[in-house]
PDB file of C-alpha atoms in Angstrom:
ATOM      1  CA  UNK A 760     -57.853  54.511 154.201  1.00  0.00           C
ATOM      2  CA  UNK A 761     -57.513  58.301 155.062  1.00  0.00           C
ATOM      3  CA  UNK A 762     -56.926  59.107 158.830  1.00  0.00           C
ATOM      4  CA  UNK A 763     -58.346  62.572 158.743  1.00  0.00           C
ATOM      5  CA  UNK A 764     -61.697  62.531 156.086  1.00  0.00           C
ATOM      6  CA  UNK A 765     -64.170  65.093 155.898  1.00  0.00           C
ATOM      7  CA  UNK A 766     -67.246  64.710 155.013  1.00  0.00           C
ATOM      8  CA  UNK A 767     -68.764  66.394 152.681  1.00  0.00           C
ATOM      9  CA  UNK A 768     -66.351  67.401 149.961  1.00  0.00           C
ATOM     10  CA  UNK A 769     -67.995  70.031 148.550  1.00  0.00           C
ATOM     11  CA  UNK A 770     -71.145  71.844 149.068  1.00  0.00           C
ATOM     12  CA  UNK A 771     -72.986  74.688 147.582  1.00  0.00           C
ATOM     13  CA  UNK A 772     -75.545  76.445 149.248  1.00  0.00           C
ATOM     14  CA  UNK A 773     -78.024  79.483 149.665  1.00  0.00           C
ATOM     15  CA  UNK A 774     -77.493  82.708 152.175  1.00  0.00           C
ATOM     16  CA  UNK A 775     -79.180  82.114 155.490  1.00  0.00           C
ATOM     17  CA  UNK A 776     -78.756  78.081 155.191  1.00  0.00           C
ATOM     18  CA  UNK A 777     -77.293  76.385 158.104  1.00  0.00           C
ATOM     19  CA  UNK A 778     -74.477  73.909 157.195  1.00  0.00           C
ATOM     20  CA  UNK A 779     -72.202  71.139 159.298  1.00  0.00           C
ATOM     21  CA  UNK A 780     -69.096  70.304 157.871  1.00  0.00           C
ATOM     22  CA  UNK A 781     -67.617  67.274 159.482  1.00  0.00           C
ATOM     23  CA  UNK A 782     -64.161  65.798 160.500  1.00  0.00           C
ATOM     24  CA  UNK A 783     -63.110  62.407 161.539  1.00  0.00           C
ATOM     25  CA  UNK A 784     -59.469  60.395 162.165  1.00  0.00           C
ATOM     26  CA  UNK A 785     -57.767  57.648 162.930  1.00  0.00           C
ATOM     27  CA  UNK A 786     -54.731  58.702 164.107  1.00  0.00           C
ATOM     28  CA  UNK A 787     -55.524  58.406 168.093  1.00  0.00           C
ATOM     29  CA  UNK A 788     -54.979  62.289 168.198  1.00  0.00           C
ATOM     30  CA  UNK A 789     -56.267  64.370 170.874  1.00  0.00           C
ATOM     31  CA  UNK A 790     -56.116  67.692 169.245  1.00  0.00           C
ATOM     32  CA  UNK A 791     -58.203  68.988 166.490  1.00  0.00           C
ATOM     33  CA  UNK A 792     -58.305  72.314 164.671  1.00  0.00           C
ATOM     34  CA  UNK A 793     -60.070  73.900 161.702  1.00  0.00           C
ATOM     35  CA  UNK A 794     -58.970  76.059 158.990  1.00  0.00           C
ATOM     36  CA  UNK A 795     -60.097  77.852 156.210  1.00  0.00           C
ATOM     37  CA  UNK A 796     -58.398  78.151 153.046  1.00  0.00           C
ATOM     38  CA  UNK A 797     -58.775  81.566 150.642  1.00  0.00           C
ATOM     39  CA  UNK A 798     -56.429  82.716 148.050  1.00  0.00           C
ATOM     40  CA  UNK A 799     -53.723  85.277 148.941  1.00  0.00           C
ATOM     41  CA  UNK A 800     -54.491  84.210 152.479  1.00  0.00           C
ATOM     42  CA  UNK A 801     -52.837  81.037 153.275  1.00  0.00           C
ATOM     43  CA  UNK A 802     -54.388  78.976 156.443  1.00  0.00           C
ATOM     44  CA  UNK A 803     -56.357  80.910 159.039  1.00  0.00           C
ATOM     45  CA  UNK A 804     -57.674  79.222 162.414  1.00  0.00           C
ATOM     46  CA  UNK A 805     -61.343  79.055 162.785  1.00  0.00           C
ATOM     47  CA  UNK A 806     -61.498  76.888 166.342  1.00  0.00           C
ATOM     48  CA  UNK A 807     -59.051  74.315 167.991  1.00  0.00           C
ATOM     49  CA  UNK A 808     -59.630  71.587 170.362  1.00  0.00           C
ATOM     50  CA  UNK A 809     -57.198  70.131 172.670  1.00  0.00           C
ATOM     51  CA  UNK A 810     -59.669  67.612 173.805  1.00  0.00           C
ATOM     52  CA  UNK A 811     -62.946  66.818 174.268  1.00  0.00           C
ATOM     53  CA  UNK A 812     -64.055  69.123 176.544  1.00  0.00           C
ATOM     54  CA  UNK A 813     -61.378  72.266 175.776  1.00  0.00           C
ATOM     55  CA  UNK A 814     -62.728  74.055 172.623  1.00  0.00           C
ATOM     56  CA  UNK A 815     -61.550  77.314 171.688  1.00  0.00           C
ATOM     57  CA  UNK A 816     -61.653  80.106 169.125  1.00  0.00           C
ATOM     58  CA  UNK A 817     -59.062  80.761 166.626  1.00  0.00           C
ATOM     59  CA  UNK A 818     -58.178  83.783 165.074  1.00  0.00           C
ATOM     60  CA  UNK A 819     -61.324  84.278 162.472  1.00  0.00           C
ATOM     61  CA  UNK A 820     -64.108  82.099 164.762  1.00  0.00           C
ATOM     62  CA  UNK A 821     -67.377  84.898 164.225  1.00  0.00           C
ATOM     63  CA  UNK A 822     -70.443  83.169 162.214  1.00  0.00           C
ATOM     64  CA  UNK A 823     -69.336  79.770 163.324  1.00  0.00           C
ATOM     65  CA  UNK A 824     -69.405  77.018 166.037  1.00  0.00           C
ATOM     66  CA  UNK A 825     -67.444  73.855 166.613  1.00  0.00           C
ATOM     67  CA  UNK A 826     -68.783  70.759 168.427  1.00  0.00           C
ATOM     68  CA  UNK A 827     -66.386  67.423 169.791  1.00  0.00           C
ATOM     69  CA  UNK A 828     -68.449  64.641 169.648  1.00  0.00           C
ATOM     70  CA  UNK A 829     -65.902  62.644 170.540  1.00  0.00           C
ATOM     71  CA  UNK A 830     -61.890  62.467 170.404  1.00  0.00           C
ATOM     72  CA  UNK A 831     -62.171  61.657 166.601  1.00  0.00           C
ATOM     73  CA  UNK A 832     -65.092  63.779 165.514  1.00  0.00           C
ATOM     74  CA  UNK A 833     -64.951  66.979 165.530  1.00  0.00           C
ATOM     75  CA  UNK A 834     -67.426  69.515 163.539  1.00  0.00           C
ATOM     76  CA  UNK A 835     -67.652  72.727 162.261  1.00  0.00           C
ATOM     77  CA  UNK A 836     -71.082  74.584 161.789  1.00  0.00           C
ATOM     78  CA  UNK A 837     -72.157  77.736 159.790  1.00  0.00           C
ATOM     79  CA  UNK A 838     -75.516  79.053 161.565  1.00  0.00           C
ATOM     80  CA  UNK A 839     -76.364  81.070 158.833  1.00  0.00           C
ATOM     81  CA  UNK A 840     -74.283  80.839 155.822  1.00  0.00           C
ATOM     82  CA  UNK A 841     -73.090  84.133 154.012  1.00  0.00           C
ATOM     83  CA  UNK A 842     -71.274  84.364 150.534  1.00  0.00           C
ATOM     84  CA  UNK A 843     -68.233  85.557 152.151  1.00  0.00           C
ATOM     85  CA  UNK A 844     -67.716  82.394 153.902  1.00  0.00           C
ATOM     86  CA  UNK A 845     -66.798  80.660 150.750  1.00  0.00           C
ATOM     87  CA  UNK A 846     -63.842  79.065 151.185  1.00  0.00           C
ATOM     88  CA  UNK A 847     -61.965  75.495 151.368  1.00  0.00           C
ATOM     89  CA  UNK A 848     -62.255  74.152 155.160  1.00  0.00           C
ATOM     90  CA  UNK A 849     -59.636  72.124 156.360  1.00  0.00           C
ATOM     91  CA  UNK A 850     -59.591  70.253 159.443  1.00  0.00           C
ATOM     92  CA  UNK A 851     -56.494  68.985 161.318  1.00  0.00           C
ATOM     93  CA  UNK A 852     -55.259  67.069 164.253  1.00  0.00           C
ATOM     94  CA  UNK A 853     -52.152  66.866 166.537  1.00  0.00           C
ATOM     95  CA  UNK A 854     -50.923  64.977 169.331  1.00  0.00           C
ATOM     96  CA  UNK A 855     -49.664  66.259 172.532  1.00  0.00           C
ATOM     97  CA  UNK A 856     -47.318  64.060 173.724  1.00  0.00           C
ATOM     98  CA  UNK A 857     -48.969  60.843 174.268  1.00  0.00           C
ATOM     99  CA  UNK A 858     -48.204  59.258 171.208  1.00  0.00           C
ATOM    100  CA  UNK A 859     -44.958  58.043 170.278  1.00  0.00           C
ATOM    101  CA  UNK A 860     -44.732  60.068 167.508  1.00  0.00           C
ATOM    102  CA  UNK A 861     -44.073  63.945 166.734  1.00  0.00           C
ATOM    103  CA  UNK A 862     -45.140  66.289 168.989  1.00  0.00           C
ATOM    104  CA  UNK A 863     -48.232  68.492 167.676  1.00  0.00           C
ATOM    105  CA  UNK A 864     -47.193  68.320 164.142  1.00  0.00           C
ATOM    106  CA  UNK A 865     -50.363  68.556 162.107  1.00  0.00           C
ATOM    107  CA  UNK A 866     -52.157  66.533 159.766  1.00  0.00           C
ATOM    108  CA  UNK A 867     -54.790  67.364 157.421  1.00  0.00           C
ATOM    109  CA  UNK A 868     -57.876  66.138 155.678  1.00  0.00           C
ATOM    110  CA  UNK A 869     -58.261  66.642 152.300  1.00  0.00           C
ATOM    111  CA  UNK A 870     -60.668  69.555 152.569  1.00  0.00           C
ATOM    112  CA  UNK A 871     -64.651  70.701 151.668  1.00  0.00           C
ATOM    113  CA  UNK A 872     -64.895  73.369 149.517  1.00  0.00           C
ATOM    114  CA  UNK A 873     -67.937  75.278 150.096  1.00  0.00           C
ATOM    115  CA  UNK A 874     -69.987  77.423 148.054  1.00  0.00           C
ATOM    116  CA  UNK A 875     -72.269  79.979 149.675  1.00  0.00           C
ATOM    117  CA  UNK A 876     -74.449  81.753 147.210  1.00  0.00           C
TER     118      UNK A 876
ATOM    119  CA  UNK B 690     -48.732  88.607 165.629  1.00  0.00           C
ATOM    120  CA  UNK B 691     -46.459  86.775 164.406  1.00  0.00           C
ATOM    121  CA  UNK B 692     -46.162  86.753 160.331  1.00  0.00           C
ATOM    122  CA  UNK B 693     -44.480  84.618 157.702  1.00  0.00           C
ATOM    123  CA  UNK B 694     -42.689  85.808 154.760  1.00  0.00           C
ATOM    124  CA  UNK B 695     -42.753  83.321 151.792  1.00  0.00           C
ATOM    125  CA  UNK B 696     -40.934  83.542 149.196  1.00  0.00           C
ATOM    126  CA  UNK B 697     -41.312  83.225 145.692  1.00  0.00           C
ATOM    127  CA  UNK B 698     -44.953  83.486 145.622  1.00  0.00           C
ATOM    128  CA  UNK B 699     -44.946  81.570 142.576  1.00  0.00           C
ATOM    129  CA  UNK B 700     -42.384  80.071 140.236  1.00  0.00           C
ATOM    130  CA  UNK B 701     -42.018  78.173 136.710  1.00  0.00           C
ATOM    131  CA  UNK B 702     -38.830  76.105 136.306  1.00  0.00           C
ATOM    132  CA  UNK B 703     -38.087  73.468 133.253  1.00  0.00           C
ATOM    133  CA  UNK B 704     -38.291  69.987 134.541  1.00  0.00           C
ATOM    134  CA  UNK B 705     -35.090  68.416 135.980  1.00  0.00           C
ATOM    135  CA  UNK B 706     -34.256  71.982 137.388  1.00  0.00           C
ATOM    136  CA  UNK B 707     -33.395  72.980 141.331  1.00  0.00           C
ATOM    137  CA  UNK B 708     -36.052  74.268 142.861  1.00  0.00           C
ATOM    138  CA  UNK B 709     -35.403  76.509 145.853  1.00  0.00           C
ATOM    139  CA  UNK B 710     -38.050  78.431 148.646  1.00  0.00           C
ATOM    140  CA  UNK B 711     -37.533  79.973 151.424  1.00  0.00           C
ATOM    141  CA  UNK B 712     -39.739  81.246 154.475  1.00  0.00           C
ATOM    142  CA  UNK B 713     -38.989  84.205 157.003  1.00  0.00           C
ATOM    143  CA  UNK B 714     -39.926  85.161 160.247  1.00  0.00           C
ATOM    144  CA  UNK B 715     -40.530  88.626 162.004  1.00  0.00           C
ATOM    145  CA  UNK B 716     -39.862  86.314 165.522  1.00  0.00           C
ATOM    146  CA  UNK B 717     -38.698  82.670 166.421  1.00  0.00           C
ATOM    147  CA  UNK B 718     -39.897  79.552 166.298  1.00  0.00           C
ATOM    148  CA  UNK B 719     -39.054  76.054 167.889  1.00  0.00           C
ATOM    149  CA  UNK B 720     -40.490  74.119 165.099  1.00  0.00           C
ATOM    150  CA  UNK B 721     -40.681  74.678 161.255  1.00  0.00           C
ATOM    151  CA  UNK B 722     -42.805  72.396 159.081  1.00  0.00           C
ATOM    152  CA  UNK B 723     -42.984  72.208 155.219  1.00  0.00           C
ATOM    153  CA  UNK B 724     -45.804  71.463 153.743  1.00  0.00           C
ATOM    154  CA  UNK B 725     -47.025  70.490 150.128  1.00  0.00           C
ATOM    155  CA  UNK B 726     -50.967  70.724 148.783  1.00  0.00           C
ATOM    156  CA  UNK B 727     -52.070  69.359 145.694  1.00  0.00           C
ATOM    157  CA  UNK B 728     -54.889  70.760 143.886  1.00  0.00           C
ATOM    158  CA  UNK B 729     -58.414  69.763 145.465  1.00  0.00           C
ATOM    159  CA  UNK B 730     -56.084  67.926 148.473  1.00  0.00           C
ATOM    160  CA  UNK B 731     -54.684  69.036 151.910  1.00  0.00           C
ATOM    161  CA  UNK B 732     -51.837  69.943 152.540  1.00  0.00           C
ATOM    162  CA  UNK B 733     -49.617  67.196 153.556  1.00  0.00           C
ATOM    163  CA  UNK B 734     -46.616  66.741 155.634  1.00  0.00           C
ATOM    164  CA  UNK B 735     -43.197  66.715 153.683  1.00  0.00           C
ATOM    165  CA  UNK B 736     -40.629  67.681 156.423  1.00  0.00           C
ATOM    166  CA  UNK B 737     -40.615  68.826 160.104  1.00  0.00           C
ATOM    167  CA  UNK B 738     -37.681  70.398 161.512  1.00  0.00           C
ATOM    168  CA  UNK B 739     -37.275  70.999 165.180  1.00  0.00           C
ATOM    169  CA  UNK B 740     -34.109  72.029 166.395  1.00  0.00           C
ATOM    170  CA  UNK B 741     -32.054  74.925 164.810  1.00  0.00           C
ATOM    171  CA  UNK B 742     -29.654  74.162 162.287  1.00  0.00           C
ATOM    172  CA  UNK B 743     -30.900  70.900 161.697  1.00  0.00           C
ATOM    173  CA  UNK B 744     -31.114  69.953 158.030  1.00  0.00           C
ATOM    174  CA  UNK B 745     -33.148  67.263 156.839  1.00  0.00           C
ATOM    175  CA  UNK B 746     -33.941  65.463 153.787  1.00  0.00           C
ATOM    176  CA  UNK B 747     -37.277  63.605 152.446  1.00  0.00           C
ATOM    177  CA  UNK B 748     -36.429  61.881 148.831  1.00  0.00           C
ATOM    178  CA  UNK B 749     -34.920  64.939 146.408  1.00  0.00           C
ATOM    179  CA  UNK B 750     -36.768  67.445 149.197  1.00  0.00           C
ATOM    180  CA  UNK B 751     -34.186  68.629 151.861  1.00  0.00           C
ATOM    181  CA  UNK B 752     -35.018  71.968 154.334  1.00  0.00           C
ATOM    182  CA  UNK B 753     -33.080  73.352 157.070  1.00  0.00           C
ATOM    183  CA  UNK B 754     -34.265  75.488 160.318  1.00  0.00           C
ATOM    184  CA  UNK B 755     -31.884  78.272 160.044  1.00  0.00           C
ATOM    185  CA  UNK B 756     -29.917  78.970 162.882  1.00  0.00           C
ATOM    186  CA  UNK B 757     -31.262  82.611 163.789  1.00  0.00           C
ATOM    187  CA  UNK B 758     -34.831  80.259 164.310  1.00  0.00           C
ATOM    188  CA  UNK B 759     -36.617  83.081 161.971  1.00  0.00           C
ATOM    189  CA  UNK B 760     -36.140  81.112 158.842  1.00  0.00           C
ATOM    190  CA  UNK B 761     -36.111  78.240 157.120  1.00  0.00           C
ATOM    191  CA  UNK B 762     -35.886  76.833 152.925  1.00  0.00           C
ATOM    192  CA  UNK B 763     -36.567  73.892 151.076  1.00  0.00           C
ATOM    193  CA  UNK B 764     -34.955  72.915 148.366  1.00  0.00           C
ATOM    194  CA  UNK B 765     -36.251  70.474 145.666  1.00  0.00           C
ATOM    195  CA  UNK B 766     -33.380  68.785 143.298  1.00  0.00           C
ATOM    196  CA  UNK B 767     -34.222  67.629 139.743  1.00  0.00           C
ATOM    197  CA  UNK B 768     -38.265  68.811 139.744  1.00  0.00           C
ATOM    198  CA  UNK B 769     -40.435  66.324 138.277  1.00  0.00           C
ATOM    199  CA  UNK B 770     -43.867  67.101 136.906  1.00  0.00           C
ATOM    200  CA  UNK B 771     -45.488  66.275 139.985  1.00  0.00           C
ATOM    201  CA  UNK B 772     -43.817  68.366 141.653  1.00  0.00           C
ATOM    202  CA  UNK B 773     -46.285  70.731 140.773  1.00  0.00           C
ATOM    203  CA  UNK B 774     -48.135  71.775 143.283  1.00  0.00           C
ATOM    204  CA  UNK B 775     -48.582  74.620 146.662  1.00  0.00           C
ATOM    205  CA  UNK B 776     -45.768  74.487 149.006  1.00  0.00           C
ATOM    206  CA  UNK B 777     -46.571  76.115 152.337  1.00  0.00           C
ATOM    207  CA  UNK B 778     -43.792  76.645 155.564  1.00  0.00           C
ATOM    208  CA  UNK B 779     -45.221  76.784 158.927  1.00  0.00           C
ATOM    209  CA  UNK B 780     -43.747  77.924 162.397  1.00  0.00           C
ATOM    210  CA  UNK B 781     -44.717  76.539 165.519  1.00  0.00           C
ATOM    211  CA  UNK B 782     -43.787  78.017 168.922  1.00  0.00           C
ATOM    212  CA  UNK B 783     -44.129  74.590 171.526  1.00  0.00           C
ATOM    213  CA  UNK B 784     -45.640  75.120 174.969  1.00  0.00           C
ATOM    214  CA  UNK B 785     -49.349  76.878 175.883  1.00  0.00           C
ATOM    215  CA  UNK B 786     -51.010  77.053 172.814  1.00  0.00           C
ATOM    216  CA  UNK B 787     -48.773  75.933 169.856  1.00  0.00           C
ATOM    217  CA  UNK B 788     -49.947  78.016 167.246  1.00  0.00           C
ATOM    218  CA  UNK B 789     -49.163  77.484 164.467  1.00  0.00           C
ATOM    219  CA  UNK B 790     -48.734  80.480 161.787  1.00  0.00           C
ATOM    220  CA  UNK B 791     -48.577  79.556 157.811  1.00  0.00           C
ATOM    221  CA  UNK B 792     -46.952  80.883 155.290  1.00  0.00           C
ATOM    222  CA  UNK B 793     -49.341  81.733 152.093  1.00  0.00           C
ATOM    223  CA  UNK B 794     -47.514  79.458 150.239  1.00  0.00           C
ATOM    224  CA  UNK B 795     -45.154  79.052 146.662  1.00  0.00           C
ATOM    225  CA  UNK B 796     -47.339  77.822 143.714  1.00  0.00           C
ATOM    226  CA  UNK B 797     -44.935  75.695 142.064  1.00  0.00           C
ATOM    227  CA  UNK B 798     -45.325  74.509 138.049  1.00  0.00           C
ATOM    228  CA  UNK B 799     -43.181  73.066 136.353  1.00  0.00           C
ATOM    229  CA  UNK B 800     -42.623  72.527 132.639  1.00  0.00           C
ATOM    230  CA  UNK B 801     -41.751  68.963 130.935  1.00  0.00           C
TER     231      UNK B 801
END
């Protein structure tokens, strides 16, 4: 099984809509992130979480909110969907430190593409 | 901010060729990451680097973290068809934040 899935994987829908886009893993990671995905553009941060209750905005976080359920979920919501927010959303999680492991290397899920027409 | 040079943007090489790609830095990093994403996929770990110098190898993949920490490059030997695929770098600066700052990525193909 996946440790980062994303639920769902891809989604079309109208201007104005409201859409949640949502993240889960089994890695035991404390931090959580999401990115979107155009072409030419590479990766760009929408929010990151460090845990549950330290949420903060990335570098492109206008027209959308994050919420962390819990240590493994972590969501990403559209209040009211435009066409330029079409894009492939990625999210991602890290660990600090308290894992044996590498320190805040990322991991990703496999991605929503989402189609706002 | 901090950007990432990537280079080649894309590439075609025959199968069984050396594949190299290289990303630079306008400032340093403490880590560098390499990344691959397949088509409809994430992108998913191939190699993490985290001390200058250091050169490290994953299966015919190998990438080093220059020593000036502002670059790095990965080299694939003797490409295989599924090779074929996005390869992104990524610098990480460790402590506060960690941001990390991605490359756009080398859209790899490669011909049987």
């Amino acid at each position: 099984d996946a440790d980062v899935t994303q639920t769902p994987r891809n989604r079309i829908t109208k201007t104005g809509k409201r859409i949640m886009l949502e993240c889960s893993q089994t890695k035991g990671h404390d931090r959580m992130y999401w990115y979107r995905q155009d072409p030419g553009l590479g990766l760009r941060l929408i929010y990151y979480s460090f845990d549950v209750k330290d949420i903060n905005k990335g570098e492109i976080s206008d027209g959308y909110s994050v919420s962390r359920q819990a240590q493994a979920k972590f969501s990403l919501s559209l209040e009211s969907a435009i066409p330029n927010q079409t894009a492939l959303y990625f999210c991602a999680t890290s660990d600090s430190g308290r894992l044996a492991g590498p320190l805040d290397t990322q991991y990703f899920g496999p991605g929503t593409r989402l189609t706002v027409l | 901010g901090q950007q990432l040079n990537q280079s080649p943007q894309s590439m075609f090489i025959q199968e069984g060729e050396d594949v190299s790609m290289n990303c630079t830095s306008s400032s340093i990093f403490n880590t560098w990451l390499w990344y691959k994403q397949d088509p409809g996929e994430g992108p998913v770990l191939l190699i993490a680097l985290y001390k200058a110098g250091e050169l490290t190898s994953n299966g015919r993949l190998t990438a080093q973290f220059g020593i000036t920490r502002k670059d790095s490059f990965l080299n694939i030997s003797a490409s295989i068809p599924s090779d074929v695929g996005i390869y992104f770098c990524a610098g990480q600066l460790i402590g506060g934040y960690q941001k990390v700052t991605f490359g756009i990525g080398t859209k790899l193909q490669v011909i049987p």
